Amino acid sequence: MADRETRPTTVWSRPERGARGPAPERSRPQIAAAALALADAEGLAAVSMRALAQRLGTGPASLYRYVGSRDELLDLMADAVAGELDLSGATGGDWLDDLVGLALQSRDAHVRHPWLADLNDRRGEVLGPHAIDYLDHALGILAPAPGTAGQKLEAIGLLGGLAVLFARRESAATPAGDPSTGDPAARAAHLAAVAAEGRHPHLLAALTAAGAPPPADRDALFVRLLRRLLPAMLGQGEP
C-alpha cells in the first residue's frame, strides 16, 4: 500500500533522468516535439511508441527510459502545446482585453493541433508545468476583475471550451466533400429559404428582425461572444 501511495502520479512527478546510468541522448521536450509533428502530420491514432521511435531513429524500448507509457507521452504532448502560448505579456491592464488575447492564442493552438481536443476529451486534461503556468497567468489577468475565485476558474474553463469549439468549426469550414457546405453565404441562403416557407414562424421573425447577417468573421464572433459572456459570468454584466 505504501508503494502505491508514493508512486508518481504523472510523468512530471518522476525525474527526467535517474541518478545513475548513462546520460540521456534525448530530452522529454525533444520527444514531445517529435510526437507533435507526427500527430500533426498523421493524426493522433498514428502516435505510438513504435512509430515515434522510427521517427527518432531509435528502438521503442529506448523511449521507455524517458516516458513510462503512451499515456505519459500524450500528457507531454498536450503540455507542449500549452507551452506554445506566449505568457510573457504583463498583466494589470484591461483584464478583459488580456483574457480575450489569451483565448485567441488558445484557439489558434487548437487549430494548429486539431487532435488536441480529442485527446483531452478522451483522457481529461492532465495539468503539466506549462498548463499550470497558463492557469496561473489567466488568474493573474483576472486578479482585478470582479467575481469570486470559483467564478474566475469557471470563466477560464469557458474560455478554453469556446476556444476548442471555434477551432473545431474552423477545421470543419472546408470539408473534403461538397465545398458549398463550408460556404457561410450558402448556408445563410439555405436557412433564409427554409424560413420563407412559412413553417417556422419564430425563425422567420428572428431573421427578419436581424436583417442581413454581417460578413463571416470567426475572429470577430469569437471575440464578441467572449466579451459578452466573461463579464456576465463574473457578475459585471455586459461591457
mmCIF file with all atom_site columns, N, CA and C in Angstrom, residues 127-191:
data_model
loop_
_atom_site.group_PDB
_atom_site.id
_atom_site.type_symbol
_atom_site.label_atom_id
_atom_site.label_alt_id
_atom_site.label_comp_id
_atom_site.label_asym_id
_atom_site.label_entity_id
_atom_site.label_seq_id
_atom_site.pdbx_PDB_ins_code
_atom_site.Cartn_x
_atom_site.Cartn_y
_atom_site.Cartn_z
_atom_site.occupancy
_atom_site.B_iso_or_equiv
_atom_site.pdbx_formal_charge
_atom_site.auth_seq_id
_atom_site.auth_comp_id
_atom_site.auth_asym_id
_atom_site.auth_atom_id
_atom_site.pdbx_PDB_model_num
ATOM 1   N N  . LEU A 1 127 ? -2.743  18.435 -15.918 1.00 0.00 ? 127 LEU A N  1
ATOM 2   C CA . LEU A 1 127 ? -2.045  19.721 -15.848 1.00 0.00 ? 127 LEU A CA 1
ATOM 3   C C  . LEU A 1 127 ? -0.548  19.509 -15.646 1.00 0.00 ? 127 LEU A C  1
ATOM 4   N N  . GLY A 1 128 ? 0.200   19.765 -16.717 1.00 0.00 ? 128 GLY A N  1
ATOM 5   C CA . GLY A 1 128 ? 1.646   19.743 -16.650 1.00 0.00 ? 128 GLY A CA 1
ATOM 6   C C  . GLY A 1 128 ? 2.184   21.123 -16.321 1.00 0.00 ? 128 GLY A C  1
ATOM 7   N N  . PRO A 1 129 ? 3.480   21.287 -16.325 1.00 0.00 ? 129 PRO A N  1
ATOM 8   C CA . PRO A 1 129 ? 4.075   22.575 -15.943 1.00 0.00 ? 129 PRO A CA 1
ATOM 9   C C  . PRO A 1 129 ? 3.593   23.752 -16.784 1.00 0.00 ? 129 PRO A C  1
ATOM 10  N N  . HIS A 1 130 ? 3.513   23.576 -18.114 1.00 0.00 ? 130 HIS A N  1
ATOM 11  C CA . HIS A 1 130 ? 3.081   24.686 -18.960 1.00 0.00 ? 130 HIS A CA 1
ATOM 12  C C  . HIS A 1 130 ? 1.598   24.998 -18.763 1.00 0.00 ? 130 HIS A C  1
ATOM 13  N N  . ALA A 1 131 ? 0.785   23.958 -18.584 1.00 0.00 ? 131 ALA A N  1
ATOM 14  C CA . ALA A 1 131 ? -0.638  24.189 -18.353 1.00 0.00 ? 131 ALA A CA 1
ATOM 15  C C  . ALA A 1 131 ? -0.868  24.905 -17.026 1.00 0.00 ? 131 ALA A C  1
ATOM 16  N N  . ILE A 1 132 ? -0.080  24.570 -16.015 1.00 0.00 ? 132 ILE A N  1
ATOM 17  C CA . ILE A 1 132 ? -0.197  25.254 -14.730 1.00 0.00 ? 132 ILE A CA 1
ATOM 18  C C  . ILE A 1 132 ? 0.245   26.713 -14.866 1.00 0.00 ? 132 ILE A C  1
ATOM 19  N N  . ASP A 1 133 ? 1.294   26.960 -15.646 1.00 0.00 ? 133 ASP A N  1
ATOM 20  C CA . ASP A 1 133 ? 1.717   28.339 -15.910 1.00 0.00 ? 133 ASP A CA 1
ATOM 21  C C  . ASP A 1 133 ? 0.585   29.127 -16.574 1.00 0.00 ? 133 ASP A C  1
ATOM 22  N N  . TYR A 1 134 ? -0.085  28.478 -17.533 1.00 0.00 ? 134 TYR A N  1
ATOM 23  C CA . TYR A 1 134 ? -1.206  29.124 -18.228 1.00 0.00 ? 134 TYR A CA 1
ATOM 24  C C  . TYR A 1 134 ? -2.324  29.468 -17.239 1.00 0.00 ? 134 TYR A C  1
ATOM 25  N N  . LEU A 1 135 ? -2.684  28.512 -16.388 1.00 0.00 ? 135 LEU A N  1
ATOM 26  C CA . LEU A 1 135 ? -3.761  28.749 -15.425 1.00 0.00 ? 135 LEU A CA 1
ATOM 27  C C  . LEU A 1 135 ? -3.399  29.881 -14.474 1.00 0.00 ? 135 LEU A C  1
ATOM 28  N N  . ASP A 1 136 ? -2.174  29.880 -13.987 1.00 0.00 ? 136 ASP A N  1
ATOM 29  C CA . ASP A 1 136 ? -1.750  30.933 -13.074 1.00 0.00 ? 136 ASP A CA 1
ATOM 30  C C  . ASP A 1 136 ? -1.744  32.294 -13.770 1.00 0.00 ? 136 ASP A C  1
ATOM 31  N N  . HIS A 1 137 ? -1.293  32.306 -15.037 1.00 0.00 ? 137 HIS A N  1
ATOM 32  C CA . HIS A 1 137 ? -1.268  33.557 -15.797 1.00 0.00 ? 137 HIS A CA 1
ATOM 33  C C  . HIS A 1 137 ? -2.683  34.089 -15.987 1.00 0.00 ? 137 HIS A C  1
ATOM 34  N N  . ALA A 1 138 ? -3.624  33.199 -16.331 1.00 0.00 ? 138 ALA A N  1
ATOM 35  C CA . ALA A 1 138 ? -5.008  33.624 -16.525 1.00 0.00 ? 138 ALA A CA 1
ATOM 36  C C  . ALA A 1 138 ? -5.595  34.167 -15.228 1.00 0.00 ? 138 ALA A C  1
ATOM 37  N N  . LEU A 1 139 ? -5.292  33.526 -14.122 1.00 0.00 ? 139 LEU A N  1
ATOM 38  C CA . LEU A 1 139 ? -5.779  34.024 -12.834 1.00 0.00 ? 139 LEU A CA 1
ATOM 39  C C  . LEU A 1 139 ? -5.146  35.371 -12.498 1.00 0.00 ? 139 LEU A C  1
ATOM 40  N N  . GLY A 1 140 ? -3.880  35.561 -12.892 1.00 0.00 ? 140 GLY A N  1
ATOM 41  C CA . GLY A 1 140 ? -3.252  36.868 -12.699 1.00 0.00 ? 140 GLY A CA 1
ATOM 42  C C  . GLY A 1 140 ? -3.952  37.950 -13.506 1.00 0.00 ? 140 GLY A C  1
ATOM 43  N N  . ILE A 1 141 ? -4.340  37.629 -14.727 1.00 0.00 ? 141 ILE A N  1
ATOM 44  C CA . ILE A 1 141 ? -5.082  38.580 -15.544 1.00 0.00 ? 141 ILE A CA 1
ATOM 45  C C  . ILE A 1 141 ? -6.393  38.954 -14.855 1.00 0.00 ? 141 ILE A C  1
ATOM 46  N N  . LEU A 1 142 ? -7.039  37.951 -14.241 1.00 0.00 ? 142 LEU A N  1
ATOM 47  C CA . LEU A 1 142 ? -8.350  38.169 -13.628 1.00 0.00 ? 142 LEU A CA 1
ATOM 48  C C  . LEU A 1 142 ? -8.273  38.749 -12.223 1.00 0.00 ? 142 LEU A C  1
ATOM 49  N N  . ALA A 1 143 ? -7.067  38.977 -11.713 1.00 0.00 ? 143 ALA A N  1
ATOM 50  C CA . ALA A 1 143 ? -6.938  39.489 -10.343 1.00 0.00 ? 143 ALA A CA 1
ATOM 51  C C  . ALA A 1 143 ? -7.746  40.770 -10.117 1.00 0.00 ? 143 ALA A C  1
ATOM 52  N N  . PRO A 1 144 ? -7.720  41.753 -11.043 1.00 0.00 ? 144 PRO A N  1
ATOM 53  C CA . PRO A 1 144 ? -8.508  42.966 -10.798 1.00 0.00 ? 144 PRO A CA 1
ATOM 54  C C  . PRO A 1 144 ? -9.968  42.847 -11.208 1.00 0.00 ? 144 PRO A C  1
ATOM 55  N N  . ALA A 1 145 ? -10.375 41.713 -11.769 1.00 0.00 ? 145 ALA A N  1
ATOM 56  C CA . ALA A 1 145 ? -11.749 41.547 -12.235 1.00 0.00 ? 145 ALA A CA 1
ATOM 57  C C  . ALA A 1 145 ? -12.676 41.256 -11.065 1.00 0.00 ? 145 ALA A C  1
ATOM 58  N N  . PRO A 1 146 ? -13.961 41.555 -11.214 1.00 0.00 ? 146 PRO A N  1
ATOM 59  C CA . PRO A 1 146 ? -14.916 41.185 -10.165 1.00 0.00 ? 146 PRO A CA 1
ATOM 60  C C  . PRO A 1 146 ? -15.119 39.677 -10.159 1.00 0.00 ? 146 PRO A C  1
ATOM 61  N N  . GLY A 1 147 ? -15.805 39.183 -9.148  1.00 0.00 ? 147 GLY A N  1
ATOM 62  C CA . GLY A 1 147 ? -16.123 37.771 -9.090  1.00 0.00 ? 147 GLY A CA 1
ATOM 63  C C  . GLY A 1 147 ? -15.300 37.016 -8.072  1.00 0.00 ? 147 GLY A C  1
ATOM 64  N N  . THR A 1 148 ? -15.806 35.862 -7.679  1.00 0.00 ? 148 THR A N  1
ATOM 65  C CA . THR A 1 148 ? -15.125 35.014 -6.720  1.00 0.00 ? 148 THR A CA 1
ATOM 66  C C  . THR A 1 148 ? -14.055 34.177 -7.419  1.00 0.00 ? 148 THR A C  1
ATOM 67  N N  . ALA A 1 149 ? -13.229 33.526 -6.612  1.00 0.00 ? 149 ALA A N  1
ATOM 68  C CA . ALA A 1 149 ? -12.206 32.649 -7.187  1.00 0.00 ? 149 ALA A CA 1
ATOM 69  C C  . ALA A 1 149 ? -12.849 31.531 -7.992  1.00 0.00 ? 149 ALA A C  1
ATOM 70  N N  . GLY A 1 150 ? -13.942 30.992 -7.481  1.00 0.00 ? 150 GLY A N  1
ATOM 71  C CA . GLY A 1 150 ? -14.637 29.941 -8.213  1.00 0.00 ? 150 GLY A CA 1
ATOM 72  C C  . GLY A 1 150 ? -15.172 30.423 -9.548  1.00 0.00 ? 150 GLY A C  1
ATOM 73  N N  . GLN A 1 151 ? -15.746 31.628 -9.561  1.00 0.00 ? 151 GLN A N  1
ATOM 74  C CA . GLN A 1 151 ? -16.261 32.179 -10.810 1.00 0.00 ? 151 GLN A CA 1
ATOM 75  C C  . GLN A 1 151 ? -15.132 32.409 -11.818 1.00 0.00 ? 151 GLN A C  1
ATOM 76  N N  . LYS A 1 152 ? -13.983 32.817 -11.329 1.00 0.00 ? 152 LYS A N  1
ATOM 77  C CA . LYS A 1 152 ? -12.851 33.062 -12.232 1.00 0.00 ? 152 LYS A CA 1
ATOM 78  C C  . LYS A 1 152 ? -12.344 31.751 -12.834 1.00 0.00 ? 152 LYS A C  1
ATOM 79  N N  . LEU A 1 153 ? -12.307 30.704 -12.041 1.00 0.00 ? 153 LEU A N  1
ATOM 80  C CA . LEU A 1 153 ? -11.899 29.411 -12.587 1.00 0.00 ? 153 LEU A CA 1
ATOM 81  C C  . LEU A 1 153 ? -12.919 28.927 -13.623 1.00 0.00 ? 153 LEU A C  1
ATOM 82  N N  . GLU A 1 154 ? -14.192 29.153 -13.363 1.00 0.00 ? 154 GLU A N  1
ATOM 83  C CA . GLU A 1 154 ? -15.216 28.769 -14.332 1.00 0.00 ? 154 GLU A CA 1
ATOM 84  C C  . GLU A 1 154 ? -15.075 29.585 -15.615 1.00 0.00 ? 154 GLU A C  1
ATOM 85  N N  . ALA A 1 155 ? -14.746 30.863 -15.485 1.00 0.00 ? 155 ALA A N  1
ATOM 86  C CA . ALA A 1 155 ? -14.568 31.712 -16.668 1.00 0.00 ? 155 ALA A CA 1
ATOM 87  C C  . ALA A 1 155 ? -13.399 31.221 -17.510 1.00 0.00 ? 155 ALA A C  1
ATOM 88  N N  . ILE A 1 156 ? -12.326 30.799 -16.860 1.00 0.00 ? 156 ILE A N  1
ATOM 89  C CA . ILE A 1 156 ? -11.177 30.266 -17.603 1.00 0.00 ? 156 ILE A CA 1
ATOM 90  C C  . ILE A 1 156 ? -11.573 28.971 -18.306 1.00 0.00 ? 156 ILE A C  1
ATOM 91  N N  . GLY A 1 157 ? -12.384 28.154 -17.650 1.00 0.00 ? 157 GLY A N  1
ATOM 92  C CA . GLY A 1 157 ? -12.876 26.943 -18.286 1.00 0.00 ? 157 GLY A CA 1
ATOM 93  C C  . GLY A 1 157 ? -13.739 27.248 -19.490 1.00 0.00 ? 157 GLY A C  1
ATOM 94  N N  . LEU A 1 158 ? -14.604 28.265 -19.383 1.00 0.00 ? 158 LEU A N  1
ATOM 95  C CA . LEU A 1 158 ? -15.430 28.669 -20.518 1.00 0.00 ? 158 LEU A CA 1
ATOM 96  C C  . LEU A 1 158 ? -14.560 29.154 -21.669 1.00 0.00 ? 158 LEU A C  1
ATOM 97  N N  . LEU A 1 159 ? -13.543 29.920 -21.344 1.00 0.00 ? 159 LEU A N  1
ATOM 98  C CA . LEU A 1 159 ? -12.615 30.405 -22.362 1.00 0.00 ? 159 LEU A CA 1
ATOM 99  C C  . LEU A 1 159 ? -12.024 29.234 -23.141 1.00 0.00 ? 159 LEU A C  1
ATOM 100 N N  . GLY A 1 160 ? -11.563 28.218 -22.420 1.00 0.00 ? 160 GLY A N  1
ATOM 101 C CA . GLY A 1 160 ? -10.981 27.058 -23.085 1.00 0.00 ? 160 GLY A CA 1
ATOM 102 C C  . GLY A 1 160 ? -11.994 26.307 -23.924 1.00 0.00 ? 160 GLY A C  1
ATOM 103 N N  . GLY A 1 161 ? -13.216 26.161 -23.406 1.00 0.00 ? 161 GLY A N  1
ATOM 104 C CA . GLY A 1 161 ? -14.247 25.457 -24.153 1.00 0.00 ? 161 GLY A CA 1
ATOM 105 C C  . GLY A 1 161 ? -14.610 26.161 -25.449 1.00 0.00 ? 161 GLY A C  1
ATOM 106 N N  . LEU A 1 162 ? -14.732 27.481 -25.404 1.00 0.00 ? 162 LEU A N  1
ATOM 107 C CA . LEU A 1 162 ? -15.042 28.224 -26.622 1.00 0.00 ? 162 LEU A CA 1
ATOM 108 C C  . LEU A 1 162 ? -13.884 28.171 -27.617 1.00 0.00 ? 162 LEU A C  1
ATOM 109 N N  . ALA A 1 163 ? -12.670 28.181 -27.100 1.00 0.00 ? 163 ALA A N  1
ATOM 110 C CA . ALA A 1 163 ? -11.507 28.071 -27.990 1.00 0.00 ? 163 ALA A CA 1
ATOM 111 C C  . ALA A 1 163 ? -11.541 26.757 -28.761 1.00 0.00 ? 163 ALA A C  1
ATOM 112 N N  . VAL A 1 164 ? -11.873 25.668 -28.069 1.00 0.00 ? 164 VAL A N  1
ATOM 113 C CA . VAL A 1 164 ? -11.970 24.366 -28.728 1.00 0.00 ? 164 VAL A CA 1
ATOM 114 C C  . VAL A 1 164 ? -13.103 24.359 -29.737 1.00 0.00 ? 164 VAL A C  1
ATOM 115 N N  . LEU A 1 165 ? -14.264 24.891 -29.353 1.00 0.00 ? 165 LEU A N  1
ATOM 116 C CA . LEU A 1 165 ? -15.426 24.902 -30.247 1.00 0.00 ? 165 LEU A CA 1
ATOM 117 C C  . LEU A 1 165 ? -15.123 25.652 -31.533 1.00 0.00 ? 165 LEU A C  1
ATOM 118 N N  . PHE A 1 166 ? -14.545 26.836 -31.421 1.00 0.00 ? 166 PHE A N  1
ATOM 119 C CA . PHE A 1 166 ? -14.274 27.622 -32.625 1.00 0.00 ? 166 PHE A CA 1
ATOM 120 C C  . PHE A 1 166 ? -13.162 27.008 -33.456 1.00 0.00 ? 166 PHE A C  1
ATOM 121 N N  . ALA A 1 167 ? -12.197 26.373 -32.803 1.00 0.00 ? 167 ALA A N  1
ATOM 122 C CA . ALA A 1 167 ? -11.149 25.692 -33.564 1.00 0.00 ? 167 ALA A CA 1
ATOM 123 C C  . ALA A 1 167 ? -11.744 24.545 -34.373 1.00 0.00 ? 167 ALA A C  1
ATOM 124 N N  . ARG A 1 168 ? -12.671 23.803 -33.777 1.00 0.00 ? 168 ARG A N  1
ATOM 125 C CA . ARG A 1 168 ? -13.314 22.705 -34.490 1.00 0.00 ? 168 ARG A CA 1
ATOM 126 C C  . ARG A 1 168 ? -14.148 23.223 -35.650 1.00 0.00 ? 168 ARG A C  1
ATOM 127 N N  . ARG A 1 169 ? -14.841 24.323 -35.443 1.00 0.00 ? 169 ARG A N  1
ATOM 128 C CA . ARG A 1 169 ? -15.649 24.907 -36.519 1.00 0.00 ? 169 ARG A CA 1
ATOM 129 C C  . ARG A 1 169 ? -14.755 25.366 -37.670 1.00 0.00 ? 169 ARG A C  1
ATOM 130 N N  . GLU A 1 170 ? -13.607 25.921 -37.329 1.00 0.00 ? 170 GLU A N  1
ATOM 131 C CA . GLU A 1 170 ? -12.690 26.366 -38.378 1.00 0.00 ? 170 GLU A CA 1
ATOM 132 C C  . GLU A 1 170 ? -12.142 25.178 -39.165 1.00 0.00 ? 170 GLU A C  1
ATOM 133 N N  . SER A 1 171 ? -11.852 24.082 -38.455 1.00 0.00 ? 171 SER A N  1
ATOM 134 C CA . SER A 1 171 ? -11.339 22.901 -39.135 1.00 0.00 ? 171 SER A CA 1
ATOM 135 C C  . SER A 1 171 ? -12.391 22.299 -40.050 1.00 0.00 ? 171 SER A C  1
ATOM 136 N N  . ALA A 1 172 ? -13.663 22.433 -39.666 1.00 0.00 ? 172 ALA A N  1
ATOM 137 C CA . ALA A 1 172 ? -14.754 21.861 -40.457 1.00 0.00 ? 172 ALA A CA 1
ATOM 138 C C  . ALA A 1 172 ? -15.276 22.807 -41.526 1.00 0.00 ? 172 ALA A C  1
ATOM 139 N N  . ALA A 1 173 ? -14.717 23.997 -41.613 1.00 0.00 ? 173 ALA A N  1
ATOM 140 C CA . ALA A 1 173 ? -15.256 25.009 -42.530 1.00 0.00 ? 173 ALA A CA 1
ATOM 141 C C  . ALA A 1 173 ? -15.016 24.658 -43.988 1.00 0.00 ? 173 ALA A C  1
ATOM 142 N N  . THR A 1 174 ? -13.979 23.885 -44.275 1.00 0.00 ? 174 THR A N  1
ATOM 143 C CA . THR A 1 174 ? -13.681 23.492 -45.651 1.00 0.00 ? 174 THR A CA 1
ATOM 144 C C  . THR A 1 174 ? -13.588 21.981 -45.719 1.00 0.00 ? 174 THR A C  1
ATOM 145 N N  . PRO A 1 175 ? -14.737 21.284 -45.666 1.00 0.00 ? 175 PRO A N  1
ATOM 146 C CA . PRO A 1 175 ? -14.724 19.822 -45.663 1.00 0.00 ? 175 PRO A CA 1
ATOM 147 C C  . PRO A 1 175 ? -14.229 19.263 -46.976 1.00 0.00 ? 175 PRO A C  1
ATOM 148 N N  . ALA A 1 176 ? -13.823 17.995 -46.922 1.00 0.00 ? 176 ALA A N  1
ATOM 149 C CA . ALA A 1 176 ? -13.278 17.348 -48.112 1.00 0.00 ? 176 ALA A CA 1
ATOM 150 C C  . ALA A 1 176 ? -14.346 17.054 -49.151 1.00 0.00 ? 176 ALA A C  1
ATOM 151 N N  . GLY A 1 177 ? -15.607 17.030 -48.739 1.00 0.00 ? 177 GLY A N  1
ATOM 152 C CA . GLY A 1 177 ? -16.684 16.711 -49.672 1.00 0.00 ? 177 GLY A CA 1
ATOM 153 C C  . GLY A 1 177 ? -17.138 17.926 -50.462 1.00 0.00 ? 177 GLY A C  1
ATOM 154 N N  . ASP A 1 178 ? -18.438 18.226 -50.381 1.00 0.00 ? 178 ASP A N  1
ATOM 155 C CA . ASP A 1 178 ? -19.026 19.326 -51.125 1.00 0.00 ? 178 ASP A CA 1
ATOM 156 C C  . ASP A 1 178 ? -18.502 20.647 -50.584 1.00 0.00 ? 178 ASP A C  1
ATOM 157 N N  . PRO A 1 179 ? -17.767 21.433 -51.375 1.00 0.00 ? 179 PRO A N  1
ATOM 158 C CA . PRO A 1 179 ? -17.205 22.684 -50.853 1.00 0.00 ? 179 PRO A CA 1
ATOM 159 C C  . PRO A 1 179 ? -18.263 23.696 -50.472 1.00 0.00 ? 179 PRO A C  1
ATOM 160 N N  . SER A 1 180 ? -19.470 23.579 -51.039 1.00 0.00 ? 180 SER A N  1
ATOM 161 C CA . SER A 1 180 ? -20.510 24.561 -50.726 1.00 0.00 ? 180 SER A CA 1
ATOM 162 C C  . SER A 1 180 ? -20.972 24.457 -49.287 1.00 0.00 ? 180 SER A C  1
ATOM 163 N N  . THR A 1 181 ? -20.791 23.266 -48.656 1.00 0.00 ? 181 THR A N  1
ATOM 164 C CA . THR A 1 181 ? -21.221 23.121 -47.271 1.00 0.00 ? 181 THR A CA 1
ATOM 165 C C  . THR A 1 181 ? -20.361 23.948 -46.330 1.00 0.00 ? 181 THR A C  1
ATOM 166 N N  . GLY A 1 182 ? -19.194 24.375 -46.782 1.00 0.00 ? 182 GLY A N  1
ATOM 167 C CA . GLY A 1 182 ? -18.344 25.208 -45.955 1.00 0.00 ? 182 GLY A CA 1
ATOM 168 C C  . GLY A 1 182 ? -18.493 26.687 -46.240 1.00 0.00 ? 182 GLY A C  1
ATOM 169 N N  . ASP A 1 183 ? -19.443 27.060 -47.119 1.00 0.00 ? 183 ASP A N  1
ATOM 170 C CA . ASP A 1 183 ? -19.628 28.451 -47.517 1.00 0.00 ? 183 ASP A CA 1
ATOM 171 C C  . ASP A 1 183 ? -20.686 29.087 -46.624 1.00 0.00 ? 183 ASP A C  1
ATOM 172 N N  . PRO A 1 184 ? -20.319 30.053 -45.754 1.00 0.00 ? 184 PRO A N  1
ATOM 173 C CA . PRO A 1 184 ? -21.301 30.669 -44.861 1.00 0.00 ? 184 PRO A CA 1
ATOM 174 C C  . PRO A 1 184 ? -22.446 31.326 -45.626 1.00 0.00 ? 184 PRO A C  1
ATOM 175 N N  . ALA A 1 185 ? -22.169 31.950 -46.783 1.00 0.00 ? 185 ALA A N  1
ATOM 176 C CA . ALA A 1 185 ? -23.225 32.597 -47.550 1.00 0.00 ? 185 ALA A CA 1
ATOM 177 C C  . ALA A 1 185 ? -24.238 31.576 -48.055 1.00 0.00 ? 185 ALA A C  1
ATOM 178 N N  . ALA A 1 186 ? -23.737 30.405 -48.486 1.00 0.00 ? 186 ALA A N  1
ATOM 179 C CA . ALA A 1 186 ? -24.638 29.358 -48.963 1.00 0.00 ? 186 ALA A CA 1
ATOM 180 C C  . ALA A 1 186 ? -25.502 28.841 -47.827 1.00 0.00 ? 186 ALA A C  1
ATOM 181 N N  . ARG A 1 187 ? -24.916 28.679 -46.647 1.00 0.00 ? 187 ARG A N  1
ATOM 182 C CA . ARG A 1 187 ? -25.694 28.206 -45.503 1.00 0.00 ? 187 ARG A CA 1
ATOM 183 C C  . ARG A 1 187 ? -26.758 29.228 -45.109 1.00 0.00 ? 187 ARG A C  1
ATOM 184 N N  . ALA A 1 188 ? -26.395 30.512 -45.124 1.00 0.00 ? 188 ALA A N  1
ATOM 185 C CA . ALA A 1 188 ? -27.353 31.550 -44.768 1.00 0.00 ? 188 ALA A CA 1
ATOM 186 C C  . ALA A 1 188 ? -28.500 31.600 -45.762 1.00 0.00 ? 188 ALA A C  1
ATOM 187 N N  . ALA A 1 189 ? -28.177 31.456 -47.046 1.00 0.00 ? 189 ALA A N  1
ATOM 188 C CA . ALA A 1 189 ? -29.219 31.472 -48.069 1.00 0.00 ? 189 ALA A CA 1
ATOM 189 C C  . ALA A 1 189 ? -30.170 30.291 -47.905 1.00 0.00 ? 189 ALA A C  1
ATOM 190 N N  . HIS A 1 190 ? -29.622 29.130 -47.579 1.00 0.00 ? 190 HIS A N  1
ATOM 191 C CA . HIS A 1 190 ? -30.449 27.953 -47.356 1.00 0.00 ? 190 HIS A CA 1
ATOM 192 C C  . HIS A 1 190 ? -31.377 28.166 -46.167 1.00 0.00 ? 190 HIS A C  1
ATOM 193 N N  . LEU A 1 191 ? -30.852 28.714 -45.071 1.00 0.00 ? 191 LEU A N  1
ATOM 194 C CA . LEU A 1 191 ? -31.671 28.952 -43.887 1.00 0.00 ? 191 LEU A CA 1
ATOM 195 C C  . LEU A 1 191 ? -32.783 29.952 -44.187 1.00 0.00 ? 191 LEU A C  1
#
